[in-house]
């Protein structure tokens, strides 16, 4: 008998590092940092490679705890 469990990982993409170099200028909601440049360092929903980065990050984590990919 095999016990199977499933889960939904909220904000999954936010745990994966971003491969692209993406910069933006801070909006008014950033208060005193308004207008300053920021670099995005984590994958975000909407980026073309976010799904790929999440998959690679998740695979690396599984391998680090002993899972083997077949």
mmCIF file of N, CA and C in Angstrom:
data_model
loop_
_atom_site.group_PDB
_atom_site.id
_atom_site.type_symbol
_atom_site.label_atom_id
_atom_site.label_comp_id
_atom_site.label_asym_id
_atom_site.label_seq_id
_atom_site.Cartn_x
_atom_site.Cartn_y
_atom_site.Cartn_z
ATOM 1 N N UNK A 1 0.840 -1.176 0.000
ATOM 2 C CA UNK A 1 0.000 0.000 0.000
ATOM 3 C C UNK A 1 0.889 1.244 0.000
ATOM 4 N N UNK A 2 0.532 2.212 -0.847
ATOM 5 C CA UNK A 2 1.296 3.462 -0.940
ATOM 6 C C UNK A 2 0.424 4.604 -0.452
ATOM 7 N N UNK A 3 0.943 5.355 0.486
ATOM 8 C CA UNK A 3 0.227 6.536 0.970
ATOM 9 C C UNK A 3 0.644 7.723 0.109
ATOM 10 N N UNK A 4 -0.311 8.381 -0.484
ATOM 11 C CA UNK A 4 -0.036 9.513 -1.367
ATOM 12 C C UNK A 4 -0.570 10.779 -0.731
ATOM 13 N N UNK A 5 0.253 11.801 -0.728
ATOM 14 C CA UNK A 5 -0.159 13.095 -0.184
ATOM 15 C C UNK A 5 0.068 14.159 -1.246
ATOM 16 N N UNK A 6 -0.718 15.192 -1.214
ATOM 17 C CA UNK A 6 -0.565 16.296 -2.152
ATOM 18 C C UNK A 6 -0.613 17.619 -1.405
ATOM 19 N N UNK A 7 -0.103 18.637 -2.022
ATOM 20 C CA UNK A 7 -0.093 19.955 -1.390
ATOM 21 C C UNK A 7 -0.048 21.032 -2.456
ATOM 22 N N UNK A 8 -0.509 22.186 -2.094
ATOM 23 C CA UNK A 8 -0.412 23.361 -2.936
ATOM 24 C C UNK A 8 0.572 24.299 -2.248
ATOM 25 N N UNK A 9 1.599 24.683 -2.957
ATOM 26 C CA UNK A 9 2.629 25.541 -2.370
ATOM 27 C C UNK A 9 2.310 26.984 -2.719
ATOM 28 N N UNK A 10 1.859 27.756 -1.721
ATOM 29 C CA UNK A 10 1.523 29.153 -1.976
ATOM 30 C C UNK A 10 2.796 29.962 -2.231
ATOM 31 N N UNK A 11 2.705 30.872 -3.145
ATOM 32 C CA UNK A 11 3.824 31.755 -3.488
ATOM 33 C C UNK A 11 5.077 30.971 -3.869
ATOM 34 N N UNK A 12 4.898 29.862 -4.549
ATOM 35 C CA UNK A 12 6.005 28.975 -4.880
ATOM 36 C C UNK A 12 7.102 29.693 -5.647
ATOM 37 N N UNK A 13 6.744 30.504 -6.618
ATOM 38 C CA UNK A 13 7.760 31.154 -7.439
ATOM 39 C C UNK A 13 8.648 32.080 -6.623
ATOM 40 N N UNK A 14 8.136 32.603 -5.527
ATOM 41 C CA UNK A 14 8.915 33.554 -4.741
ATOM 42 C C UNK A 14 10.087 32.916 -4.017
ATOM 43 N N UNK A 15 10.179 31.595 -4.029
ATOM 44 C CA UNK A 15 11.306 30.921 -3.386
ATOM 45 C C UNK A 15 12.437 30.618 -4.365
ATOM 46 N N UNK A 16 12.165 30.726 -5.648
ATOM 47 C CA UNK A 16 13.166 30.391 -6.661
ATOM 48 C C UNK A 16 13.966 31.631 -7.059
ATOM 49 N N UNK A 17 15.276 31.493 -7.210
ATOM 50 C CA UNK A 17 16.079 32.643 -7.641
ATOM 51 C C UNK A 17 15.772 33.010 -9.090
ATOM 52 N N UNK A 18 15.877 34.281 -9.394
ATOM 53 C CA UNK A 18 15.600 34.785 -10.739
ATOM 54 C C UNK A 18 16.900 34.771 -11.549
ATOM 55 N N UNK A 19 16.869 34.233 -12.735
ATOM 56 C CA UNK A 19 18.052 34.159 -13.586
ATOM 57 C C UNK A 19 18.262 35.451 -14.372
ATOM 58 N N UNK A 20 17.163 36.104 -14.749
ATOM 59 C CA UNK A 20 17.265 37.327 -15.544
ATOM 60 C C UNK A 20 17.702 38.507 -14.681
ATOM 61 N N UNK A 21 18.203 39.526 -15.334
ATOM 62 C CA UNK A 21 18.516 40.776 -14.642
ATOM 63 C C UNK A 21 17.388 41.743 -14.954
ATOM 64 N N UNK A 22 16.539 41.953 -13.954
ATOM 65 C CA UNK A 22 15.381 42.819 -14.144
ATOM 66 C C UNK A 22 15.437 43.928 -13.101
ATOM 67 N N UNK A 23 15.377 45.157 -13.591
ATOM 68 C CA UNK A 23 15.426 46.333 -12.735
ATOM 69 C C UNK A 23 14.125 47.102 -12.877
ATOM 70 N N UNK A 24 13.741 47.806 -11.821
ATOM 71 C CA UNK A 24 12.590 48.704 -11.898
ATOM 72 C C UNK A 24 12.831 49.878 -10.969
ATOM 73 N N UNK A 25 12.132 50.957 -11.211
ATOM 74 C CA UNK A 25 12.203 52.127 -10.336
ATOM 75 C C UNK A 25 11.050 52.049 -9.342
ATOM 76 N N UNK A 26 11.366 52.289 -8.060
ATOM 77 C CA UNK A 26 10.379 52.187 -6.995
ATOM 78 C C UNK A 26 9.282 53.236 -7.174
ATOM 79 N N UNK A 27 8.050 52.805 -6.956
ATOM 80 C CA UNK A 27 6.901 53.701 -7.024
ATOM 81 C C UNK A 27 6.677 54.420 -5.698
ATOM 82 N N UNK A 28 5.642 55.226 -5.660
ATOM 83 C CA UNK A 28 5.330 56.026 -4.463
ATOM 84 C C UNK A 28 5.056 55.165 -3.243
ATOM 85 N N UNK A 29 4.591 53.930 -3.473
ATOM 86 C CA UNK A 29 4.302 53.037 -2.339
ATOM 87 C C UNK A 29 5.554 52.625 -1.568
ATOM 88 N N UNK A 30 6.747 52.915 -2.111
ATOM 89 C CA UNK A 30 8.002 52.592 -1.437
ATOM 90 C C UNK A 30 8.491 53.724 -0.532
ATOM 91 N N UNK A 31 7.679 54.764 -0.390
ATOM 92 C CA UNK A 31 7.995 55.858 0.527
ATOM 93 C C UNK A 31 9.295 56.571 0.179
ATOM 94 N N UNK A 32 10.235 56.604 1.131
ATOM 95 C CA UNK A 32 11.488 57.340 0.947
ATOM 96 C C UNK A 32 12.373 56.743 -0.144
ATOM 97 N N UNK A 33 12.087 55.537 -0.578
ATOM 98 C CA UNK A 33 12.873 54.907 -1.644
ATOM 99 C C UNK A 33 12.275 55.172 -3.028
ATOM 100 N N UNK A 34 11.263 56.034 -3.095
ATOM 101 C CA UNK A 34 10.608 56.388 -4.366
ATOM 102 C C UNK A 34 11.645 56.824 -5.412
ATOM 103 N N UNK A 35 11.559 56.255 -6.601
ATOM 104 C CA UNK A 35 12.435 56.626 -7.704
ATOM 105 C C UNK A 35 13.770 55.896 -7.742
ATOM 106 N N UNK A 36 14.109 55.189 -6.685
ATOM 107 C CA UNK A 36 15.385 54.472 -6.648
ATOM 108 C C UNK A 36 15.275 53.174 -7.438
ATOM 109 N N UNK A 37 16.386 52.734 -8.050
ATOM 110 C CA UNK A 37 16.347 51.477 -8.809
ATOM 111 C C UNK A 37 16.404 50.262 -7.876
ATOM 112 N N UNK A 38 15.657 49.230 -8.228
ATOM 113 C CA UNK A 38 15.656 47.972 -7.498
ATOM 114 C C UNK A 38 15.878 46.842 -8.481
ATOM 115 N N UNK A 39 16.557 45.800 -8.018
ATOM 116 C CA UNK A 39 16.784 44.610 -8.833
ATOM 117 C C UNK A 39 15.909 43.485 -8.282
ATOM 118 N N UNK A 40 15.206 42.796 -9.161
ATOM 119 C CA UNK A 40 14.387 41.654 -8.759
ATOM 120 C C UNK A 40 15.305 40.445 -8.638
ATOM 121 N N UNK A 41 15.290 39.789 -7.479
ATOM 122 C CA UNK A 41 16.186 38.658 -7.249
ATOM 123 C C UNK A 41 15.454 37.327 -7.138
ATOM 124 N N UNK A 42 14.136 37.344 -7.020
ATOM 125 C CA UNK A 42 13.349 36.118 -6.939
ATOM 126 C C UNK A 42 12.392 36.056 -8.118
ATOM 127 N N UNK A 43 12.110 34.857 -8.588
ATOM 128 C CA UNK A 43 11.197 34.683 -9.708
ATOM 129 C C UNK A 43 9.815 35.217 -9.318
ATOM 130 N N UNK A 44 9.153 35.875 -10.236
ATOM 131 C CA UNK A 44 7.829 36.436 -10.001
ATOM 132 C C UNK A 44 6.848 35.871 -11.003
ATOM 133 N N UNK A 45 5.600 35.781 -10.607
ATOM 134 C CA UNK A 45 4.567 35.364 -11.547
ATOM 135 C C UNK A 45 4.556 36.359 -12.702
ATOM 136 N N UNK A 46 4.483 35.855 -13.915
ATOM 137 C CA UNK A 46 4.440 36.717 -15.082
ATOM 138 C C UNK A 46 5.749 36.774 -15.853
ATOM 139 N N UNK A 47 6.870 36.453 -15.220
ATOM 140 C CA UNK A 47 8.130 36.420 -15.953
ATOM 141 C C UNK A 47 8.155 35.158 -16.809
ATOM 142 N N UNK A 48 8.750 35.250 -17.981
ATOM 143 C CA UNK A 48 8.746 34.120 -18.905
ATOM 144 C C UNK A 48 9.432 32.879 -18.345
ATOM 145 N N UNK A 49 10.467 33.055 -17.550
ATOM 146 C CA UNK A 49 11.227 31.896 -17.066
ATOM 147 C C UNK A 49 10.876 31.480 -15.637
ATOM 148 N N UNK A 50 9.882 32.083 -15.013
ATOM 149 C CA UNK A 50 9.560 31.773 -13.614
ATOM 150 C C UNK A 50 9.221 30.307 -13.407
ATOM 151 N N UNK A 51 8.414 29.739 -14.286
ATOM 152 C CA UNK A 51 8.061 28.320 -14.150
ATOM 153 C C UNK A 51 9.283 27.428 -14.233
ATOM 154 N N UNK A 52 10.166 27.729 -15.162
ATOM 155 C CA UNK A 52 11.396 26.960 -15.322
ATOM 156 C C UNK A 52 12.291 27.098 -14.096
ATOM 157 N N UNK A 53 12.424 28.307 -13.572
ATOM 158 C CA UNK A 53 13.273 28.530 -12.392
ATOM 159 C C UNK A 53 12.711 27.803 -11.186
ATOM 160 N N UNK A 54 11.371 27.818 -11.024
ATOM 161 C CA UNK A 54 10.750 27.107 -9.897
ATOM 162 C C UNK A 54 11.008 25.615 -10.020
ATOM 163 N N UNK A 55 10.822 25.062 -11.204
ATOM 164 C CA UNK A 55 11.029 23.623 -11.409
ATOM 165 C C UNK A 55 12.476 23.246 -11.082
ATOM 166 N N UNK A 56 13.438 24.020 -11.548
ATOM 167 C CA UNK A 56 14.855 23.738 -11.280
ATOM 168 C C UNK A 56 15.145 23.832 -9.784
ATOM 169 N N UNK A 57 14.621 24.847 -9.128
ATOM 170 C CA UNK A 57 14.844 25.034 -7.693
ATOM 171 C C UNK A 57 14.238 23.872 -6.901
ATOM 172 N N UNK A 58 12.995 23.492 -7.242
ATOM 173 C CA UNK A 58 12.315 22.399 -6.557
ATOM 174 C C UNK A 58 13.061 21.080 -6.773
ATOM 175 N N UNK A 59 13.515 20.837 -7.997
ATOM 176 C CA UNK A 59 14.278 19.619 -8.296
ATOM 177 C C UNK A 59 15.564 19.562 -7.484
ATOM 178 N N UNK A 60 16.257 20.693 -7.390
ATOM 179 C CA UNK A 60 17.493 20.755 -6.592
ATOM 180 C C UNK A 60 17.218 20.428 -5.123
ATOM 181 N N UNK A 61 16.112 20.968 -4.589
ATOM 182 C CA UNK A 61 15.763 20.708 -3.191
ATOM 183 C C UNK A 61 15.442 19.224 -2.972
ATOM 184 N N UNK A 62 14.707 18.623 -3.898
ATOM 185 C CA UNK A 62 14.395 17.195 -3.763
ATOM 186 C C UNK A 62 15.658 16.343 -3.818
ATOM 187 N N UNK A 63 16.559 16.671 -4.736
ATOM 188 C CA UNK A 63 17.822 15.914 -4.827
ATOM 189 C C UNK A 63 18.648 16.075 -3.555
ATOM 190 N N UNK A 64 18.599 17.271 -2.960
ATOM 191 C CA UNK A 64 19.411 17.514 -1.745
ATOM 192 C C UNK A 64 18.953 16.675 -0.553
ATOM 193 N N UNK A 65 17.700 16.198 -0.586
ATOM 194 C CA UNK A 65 17.223 15.350 0.512
ATOM 195 C C UNK A 65 17.140 13.880 0.121
ATOM 196 N N UNK A 66 17.759 13.543 -1.032
ATOM 197 C CA UNK A 66 17.904 12.133 -1.385
ATOM 198 C C UNK A 66 17.000 11.592 -2.469
ATOM 199 N N UNK A 67 16.121 12.402 -3.022
ATOM 200 C CA UNK A 67 15.280 11.907 -4.126
ATOM 201 C C UNK A 67 16.115 11.779 -5.380
ATOM 202 N N UNK A 68 15.778 10.795 -6.195
ATOM 203 C CA UNK A 68 16.453 10.596 -7.472
ATOM 204 C C UNK A 68 15.474 10.849 -8.598
ATOM 205 N N UNK A 69 15.935 11.541 -9.637
ATOM 206 C CA UNK A 69 15.105 11.786 -10.807
ATOM 207 C C UNK A 69 15.260 10.621 -11.774
ATOM 208 N N UNK A 70 14.167 10.186 -12.339
ATOM 209 C CA UNK A 70 14.248 9.066 -13.278
ATOM 210 C C UNK A 70 13.897 9.505 -14.671
#
